[in-house]
Short mmCIF file of C-alpha atoms and ligand atoms in Angstrom, two decimals:
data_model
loop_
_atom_site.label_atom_id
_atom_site.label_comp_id
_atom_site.label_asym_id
_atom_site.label_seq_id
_atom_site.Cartn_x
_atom_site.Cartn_y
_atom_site.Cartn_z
CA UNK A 1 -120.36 200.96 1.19
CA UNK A 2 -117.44 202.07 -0.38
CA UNK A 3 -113.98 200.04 0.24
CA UNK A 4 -111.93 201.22 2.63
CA UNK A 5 -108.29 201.60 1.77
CA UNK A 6 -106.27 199.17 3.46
CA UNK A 7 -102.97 201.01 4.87
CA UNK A 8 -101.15 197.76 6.33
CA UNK A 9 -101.74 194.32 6.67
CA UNK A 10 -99.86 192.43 9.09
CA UNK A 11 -99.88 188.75 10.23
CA UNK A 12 -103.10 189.01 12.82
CA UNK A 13 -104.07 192.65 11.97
CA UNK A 14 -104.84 194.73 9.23
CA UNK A 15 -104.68 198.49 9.02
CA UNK A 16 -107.00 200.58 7.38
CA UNK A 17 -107.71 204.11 6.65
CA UNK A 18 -109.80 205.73 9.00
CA UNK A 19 -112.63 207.75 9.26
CA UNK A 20 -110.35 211.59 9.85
CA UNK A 21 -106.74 212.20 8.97
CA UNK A 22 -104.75 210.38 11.78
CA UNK A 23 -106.49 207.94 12.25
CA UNK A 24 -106.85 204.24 11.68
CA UNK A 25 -108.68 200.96 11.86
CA UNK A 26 -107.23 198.22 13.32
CA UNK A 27 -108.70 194.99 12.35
CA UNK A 28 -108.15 191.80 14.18
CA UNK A 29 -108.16 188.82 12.15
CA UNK A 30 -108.47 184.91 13.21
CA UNK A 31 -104.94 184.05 11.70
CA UNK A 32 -102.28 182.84 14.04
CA UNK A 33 -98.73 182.18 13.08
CA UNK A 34 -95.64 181.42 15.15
CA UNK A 35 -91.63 180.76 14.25
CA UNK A 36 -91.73 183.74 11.36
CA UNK A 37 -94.92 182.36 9.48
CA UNK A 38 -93.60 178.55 9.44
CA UNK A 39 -96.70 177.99 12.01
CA UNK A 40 -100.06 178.92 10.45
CA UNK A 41 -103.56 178.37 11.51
CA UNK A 42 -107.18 180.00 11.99
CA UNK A 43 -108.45 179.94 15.02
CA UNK A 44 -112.07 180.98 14.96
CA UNK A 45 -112.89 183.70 17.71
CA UNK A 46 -109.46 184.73 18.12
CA UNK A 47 -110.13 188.37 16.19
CA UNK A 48 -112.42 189.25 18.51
CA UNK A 49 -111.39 188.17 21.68
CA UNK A 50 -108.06 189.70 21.14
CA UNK A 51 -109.54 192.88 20.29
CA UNK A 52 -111.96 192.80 23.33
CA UNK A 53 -108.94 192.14 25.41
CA UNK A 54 -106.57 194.81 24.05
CA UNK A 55 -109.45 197.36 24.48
CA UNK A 56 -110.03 196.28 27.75
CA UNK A 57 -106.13 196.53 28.06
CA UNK A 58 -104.93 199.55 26.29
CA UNK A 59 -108.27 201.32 28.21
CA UNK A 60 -107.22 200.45 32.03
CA UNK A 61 -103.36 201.41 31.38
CA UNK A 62 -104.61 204.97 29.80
CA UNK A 63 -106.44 205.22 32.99
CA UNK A 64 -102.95 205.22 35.16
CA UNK A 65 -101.76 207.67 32.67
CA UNK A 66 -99.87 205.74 30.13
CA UNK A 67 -100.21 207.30 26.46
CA UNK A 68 -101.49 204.93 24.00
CA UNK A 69 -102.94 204.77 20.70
CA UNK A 70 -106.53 203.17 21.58
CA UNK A 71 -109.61 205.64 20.84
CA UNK A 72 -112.02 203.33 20.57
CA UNK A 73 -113.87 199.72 20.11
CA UNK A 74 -115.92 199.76 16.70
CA UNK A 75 -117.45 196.93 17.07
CA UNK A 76 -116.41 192.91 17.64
CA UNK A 77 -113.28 193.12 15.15
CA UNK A 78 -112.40 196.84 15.04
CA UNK A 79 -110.84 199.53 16.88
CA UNK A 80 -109.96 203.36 15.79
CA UNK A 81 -106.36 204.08 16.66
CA UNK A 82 -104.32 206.85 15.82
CA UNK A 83 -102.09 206.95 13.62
CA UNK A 84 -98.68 206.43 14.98
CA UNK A 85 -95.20 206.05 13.37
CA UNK A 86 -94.16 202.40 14.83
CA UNK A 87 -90.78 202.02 15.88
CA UNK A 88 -89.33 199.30 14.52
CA UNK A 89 -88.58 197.51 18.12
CA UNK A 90 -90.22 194.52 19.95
CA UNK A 91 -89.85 195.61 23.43
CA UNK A 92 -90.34 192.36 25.37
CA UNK A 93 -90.13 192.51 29.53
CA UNK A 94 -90.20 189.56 31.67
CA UNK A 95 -90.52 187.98 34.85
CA UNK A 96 -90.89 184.81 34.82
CA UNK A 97 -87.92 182.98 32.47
CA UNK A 98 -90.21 181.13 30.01
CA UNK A 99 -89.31 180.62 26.07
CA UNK A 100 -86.28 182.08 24.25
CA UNK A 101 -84.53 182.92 27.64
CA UNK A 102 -85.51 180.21 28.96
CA UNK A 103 -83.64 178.51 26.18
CA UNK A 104 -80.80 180.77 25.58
CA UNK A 105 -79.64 181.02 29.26
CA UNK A 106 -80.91 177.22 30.14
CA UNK A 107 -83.24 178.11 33.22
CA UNK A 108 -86.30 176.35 34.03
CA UNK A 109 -89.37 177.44 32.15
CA UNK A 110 -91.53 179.48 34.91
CA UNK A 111 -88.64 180.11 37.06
CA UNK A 112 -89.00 183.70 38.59
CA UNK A 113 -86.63 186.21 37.75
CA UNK A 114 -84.04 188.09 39.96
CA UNK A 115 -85.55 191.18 38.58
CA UNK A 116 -87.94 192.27 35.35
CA UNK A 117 -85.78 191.84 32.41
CA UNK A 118 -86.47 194.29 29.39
CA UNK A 119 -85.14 193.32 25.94
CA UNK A 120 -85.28 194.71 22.62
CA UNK A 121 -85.68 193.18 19.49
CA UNK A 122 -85.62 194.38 15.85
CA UNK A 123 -88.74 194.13 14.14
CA UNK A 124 -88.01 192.56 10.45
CA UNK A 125 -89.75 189.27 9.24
CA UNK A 126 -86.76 188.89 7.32
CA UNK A 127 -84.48 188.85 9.64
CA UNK A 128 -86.61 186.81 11.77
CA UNK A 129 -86.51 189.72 14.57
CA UNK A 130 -83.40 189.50 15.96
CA UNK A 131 -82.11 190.44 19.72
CA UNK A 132 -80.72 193.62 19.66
CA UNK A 133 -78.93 196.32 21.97
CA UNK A 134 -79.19 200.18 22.65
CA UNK A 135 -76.19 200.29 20.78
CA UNK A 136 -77.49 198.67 17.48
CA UNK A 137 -81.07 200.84 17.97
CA UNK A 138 -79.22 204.00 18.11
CA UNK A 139 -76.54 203.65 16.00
CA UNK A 140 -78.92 202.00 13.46
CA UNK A 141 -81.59 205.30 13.96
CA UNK A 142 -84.41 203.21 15.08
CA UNK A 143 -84.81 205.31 17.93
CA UNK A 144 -82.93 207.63 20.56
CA UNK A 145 -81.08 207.38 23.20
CA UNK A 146 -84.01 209.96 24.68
CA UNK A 147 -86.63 207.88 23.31
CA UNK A 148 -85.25 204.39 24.28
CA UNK A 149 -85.54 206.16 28.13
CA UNK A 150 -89.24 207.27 27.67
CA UNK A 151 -89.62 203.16 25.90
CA UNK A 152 -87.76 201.29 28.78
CA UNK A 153 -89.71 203.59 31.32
CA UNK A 154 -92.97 203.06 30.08
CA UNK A 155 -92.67 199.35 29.39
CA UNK A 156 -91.52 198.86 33.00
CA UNK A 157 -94.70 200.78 34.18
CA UNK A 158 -97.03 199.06 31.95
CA UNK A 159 -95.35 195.92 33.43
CA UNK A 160 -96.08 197.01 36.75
CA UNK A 161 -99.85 197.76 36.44
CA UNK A 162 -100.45 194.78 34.22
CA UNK A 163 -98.57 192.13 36.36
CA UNK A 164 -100.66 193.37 39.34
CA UNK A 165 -103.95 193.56 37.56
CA UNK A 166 -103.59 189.36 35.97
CA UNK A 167 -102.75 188.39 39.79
CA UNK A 168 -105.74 189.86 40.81
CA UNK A 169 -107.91 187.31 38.37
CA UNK A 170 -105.20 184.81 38.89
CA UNK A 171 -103.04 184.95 36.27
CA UNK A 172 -99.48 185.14 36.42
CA UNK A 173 -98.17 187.65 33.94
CA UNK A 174 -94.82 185.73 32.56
CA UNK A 175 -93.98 188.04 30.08
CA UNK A 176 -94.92 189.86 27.28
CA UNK A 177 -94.33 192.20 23.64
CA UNK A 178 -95.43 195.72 23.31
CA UNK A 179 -94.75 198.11 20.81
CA UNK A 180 -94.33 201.86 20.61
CA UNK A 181 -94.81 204.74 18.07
CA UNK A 182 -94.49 208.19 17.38
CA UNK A 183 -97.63 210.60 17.34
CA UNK A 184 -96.91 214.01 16.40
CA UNK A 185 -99.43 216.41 17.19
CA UNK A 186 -98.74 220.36 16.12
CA UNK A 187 -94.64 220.10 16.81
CA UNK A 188 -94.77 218.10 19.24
CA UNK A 189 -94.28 214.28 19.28
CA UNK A 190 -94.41 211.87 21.96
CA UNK A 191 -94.08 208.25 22.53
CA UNK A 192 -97.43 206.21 22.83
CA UNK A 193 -97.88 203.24 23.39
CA UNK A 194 -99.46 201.13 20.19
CA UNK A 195 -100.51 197.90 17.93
CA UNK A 196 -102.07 194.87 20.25
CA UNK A 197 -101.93 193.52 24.25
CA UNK A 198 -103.53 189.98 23.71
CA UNK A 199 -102.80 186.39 24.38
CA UNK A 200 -100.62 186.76 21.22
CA UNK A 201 -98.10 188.59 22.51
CA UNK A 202 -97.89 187.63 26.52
CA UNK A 203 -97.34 184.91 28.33
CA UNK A 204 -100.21 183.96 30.99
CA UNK A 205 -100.08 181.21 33.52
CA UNK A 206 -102.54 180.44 35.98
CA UNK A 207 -101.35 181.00 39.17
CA UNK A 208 -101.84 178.18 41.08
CA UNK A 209 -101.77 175.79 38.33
CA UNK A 210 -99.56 176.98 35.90
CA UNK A 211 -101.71 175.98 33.26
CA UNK A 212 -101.20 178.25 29.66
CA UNK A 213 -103.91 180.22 28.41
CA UNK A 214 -101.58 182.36 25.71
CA UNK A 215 -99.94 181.69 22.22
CA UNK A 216 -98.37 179.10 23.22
CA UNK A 217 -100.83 176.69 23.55
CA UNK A 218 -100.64 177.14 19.16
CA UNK A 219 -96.88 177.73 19.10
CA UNK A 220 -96.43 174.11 21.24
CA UNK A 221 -99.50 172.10 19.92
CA UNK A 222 -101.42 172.16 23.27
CA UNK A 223 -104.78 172.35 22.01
CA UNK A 224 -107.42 174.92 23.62
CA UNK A 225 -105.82 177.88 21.93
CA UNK A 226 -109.88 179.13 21.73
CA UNK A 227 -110.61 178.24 24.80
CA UNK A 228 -107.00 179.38 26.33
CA UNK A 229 -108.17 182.93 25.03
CA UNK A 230 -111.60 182.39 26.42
CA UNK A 231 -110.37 182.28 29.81
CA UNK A 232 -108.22 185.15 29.65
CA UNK A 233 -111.50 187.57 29.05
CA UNK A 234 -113.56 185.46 31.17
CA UNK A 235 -111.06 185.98 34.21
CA UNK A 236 -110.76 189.57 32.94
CA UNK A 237 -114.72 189.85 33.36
CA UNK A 238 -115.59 190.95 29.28
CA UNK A 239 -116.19 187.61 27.85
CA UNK A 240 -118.77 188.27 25.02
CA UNK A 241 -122.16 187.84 26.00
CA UNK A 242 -123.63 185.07 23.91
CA UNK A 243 -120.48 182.54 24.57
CA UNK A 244 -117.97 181.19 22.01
CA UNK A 245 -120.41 180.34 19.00
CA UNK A 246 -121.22 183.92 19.38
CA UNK A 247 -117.22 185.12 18.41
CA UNK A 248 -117.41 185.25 14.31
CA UNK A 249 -118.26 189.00 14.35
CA UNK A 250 -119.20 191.15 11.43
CA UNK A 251 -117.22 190.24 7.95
CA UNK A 252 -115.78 193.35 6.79
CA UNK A 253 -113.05 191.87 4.67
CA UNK A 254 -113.42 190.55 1.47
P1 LIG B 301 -89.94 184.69 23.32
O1 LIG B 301 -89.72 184.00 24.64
O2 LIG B 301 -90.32 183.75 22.22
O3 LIG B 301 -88.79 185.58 22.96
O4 LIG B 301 -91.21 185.65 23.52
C1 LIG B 301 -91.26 186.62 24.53
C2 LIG B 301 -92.64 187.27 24.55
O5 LIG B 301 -92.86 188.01 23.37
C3 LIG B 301 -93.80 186.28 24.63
O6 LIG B 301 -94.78 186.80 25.50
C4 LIG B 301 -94.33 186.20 23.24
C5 LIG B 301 -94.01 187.54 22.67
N1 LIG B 301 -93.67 187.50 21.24
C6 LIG B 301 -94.40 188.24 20.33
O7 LIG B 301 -95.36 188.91 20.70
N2 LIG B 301 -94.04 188.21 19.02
C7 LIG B 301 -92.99 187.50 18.57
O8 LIG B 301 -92.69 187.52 17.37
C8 LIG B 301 -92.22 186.73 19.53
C9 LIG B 301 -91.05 185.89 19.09
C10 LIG B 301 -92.60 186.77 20.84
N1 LIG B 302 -95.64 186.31 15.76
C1 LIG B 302 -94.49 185.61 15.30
C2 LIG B 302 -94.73 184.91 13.97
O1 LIG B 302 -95.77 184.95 13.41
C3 LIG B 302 -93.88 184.66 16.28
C4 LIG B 302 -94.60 184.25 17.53
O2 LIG B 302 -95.49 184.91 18.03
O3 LIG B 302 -94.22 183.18 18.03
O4 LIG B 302 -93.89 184.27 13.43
#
């Protein structure tokens, strides 16, 4: 088979060209880094649970009408996504205070919040993705005013649904990272919903226990990460079939 060209390649994902024009394949990969690529592991499985997950995701929130990118699963480390023009913003919302607010504003890890907190952040390795403000976003030309509504509106929704739909399996949904992107189709463009919703980019405590099953369990050395994940799609009901040894999933790199 002929190589694909490879559009992208990020830290867990890489992006290739896919099969019509505007589209492409997403590609999960086992790598997992944390604190701007200081932190770097494998963690065999991860790929294609994350992938599993974010279909699983991406599929239930279209159903309640939120535009996203997802078209479909290709198999255990692939998905076919449009092709979207990211904005360059790490929208994070949160609920429970946990991690870099819990640090900056010195409140107890897990404490719940007086309401959902939405912040934005500017997505450059570089820069080591810095907090940012409306102001900086539009003045800067990252996005618009008009846009930064239609973000803020549908990262509160997608909040919504998804903290609702972990309490159900019980998981409490701390807080998480989506990202956004243009898709123009004929003149029109409109903001969908794109790249990953995994255990690499929420937070997820069990409810009664408060026990980690996300990223963090890598960032802070807990051990599990794997298993961590496992749960997640177990509790979520689309654990693969054939168990953990079963997670490598067809090689199409290299
Ligand atoms: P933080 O508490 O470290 O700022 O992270 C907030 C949420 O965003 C948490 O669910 C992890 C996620 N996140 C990413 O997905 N990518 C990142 O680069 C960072 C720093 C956080
Ligand atoms: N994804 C980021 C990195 O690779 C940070 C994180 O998730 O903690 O550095």
């Amino acid at each position: 088979m002929a190589r694909r060209r490879r559009v992208y390649e990020g830290k867990a994902k890489v992006l290739f060209e896919g099969p019509e024009p505007g589209t492409l394949i997403q590609y999960f990969k086992d790598d997992a880094t944390a604190f701007n690529k200081k932190k770097h592991a494998i963690i065999t499985g991860k790929g294609v649970l994350n992938n599993r997950i974010s279909e699983y995701l991406m599929l239930r929130l279209g159903e309640i009408g939120i535009p996203t990118h997802f078209i479909r699963r290709l198999n255990m480390r692939e998905q076919l996504v449009r092709e979207v023009e990211i904005i360059p913003v790490e929208v994070v919302v949160r609920n429970y205070a946990a991690g870099s607010l819990a640090e900056r504003f010195r409140i107890e890890e897990g404490t719940l919040l007086p309401r959902s907190i939405v912040e934005y952040y500017y997505k450059s390795d570089e820069l080591g993705d810095p907090l940012v403000t409306e102001e900086h976003i539009t003045a800067f030309g990252w996005a618009t005013y008009s846009e930064l509504d239609e973000i803020m509106n549908l990262a509160l929704r997608i909040n919504d649904f998804l903290a609702g739909l972990f309490i159900g399996v019980g998981l409490k949904l701390i807080d998480f990272k989506v990202e956004f992107g243009r898709l123009w189709e004929d003149e029109e463009m409109r903001i969908v919903l794109a790249d990953e919703i995994s255990p690499d980019n929420c937070r997820l405590w069990d409810a009664r226990t408060s026990e980690r099953y996300d990223k963090d369990r890598f960032r802070r050395d807990l051990g599990n990460v794997e298993e961590g994940y496992q749960e997640i799609a177990r509790r979520l009901g689309i654990l693969p079939e054939a168990g953990p040894r079963d997670l490598k999933g067809p090689e199409t790199l290299q």
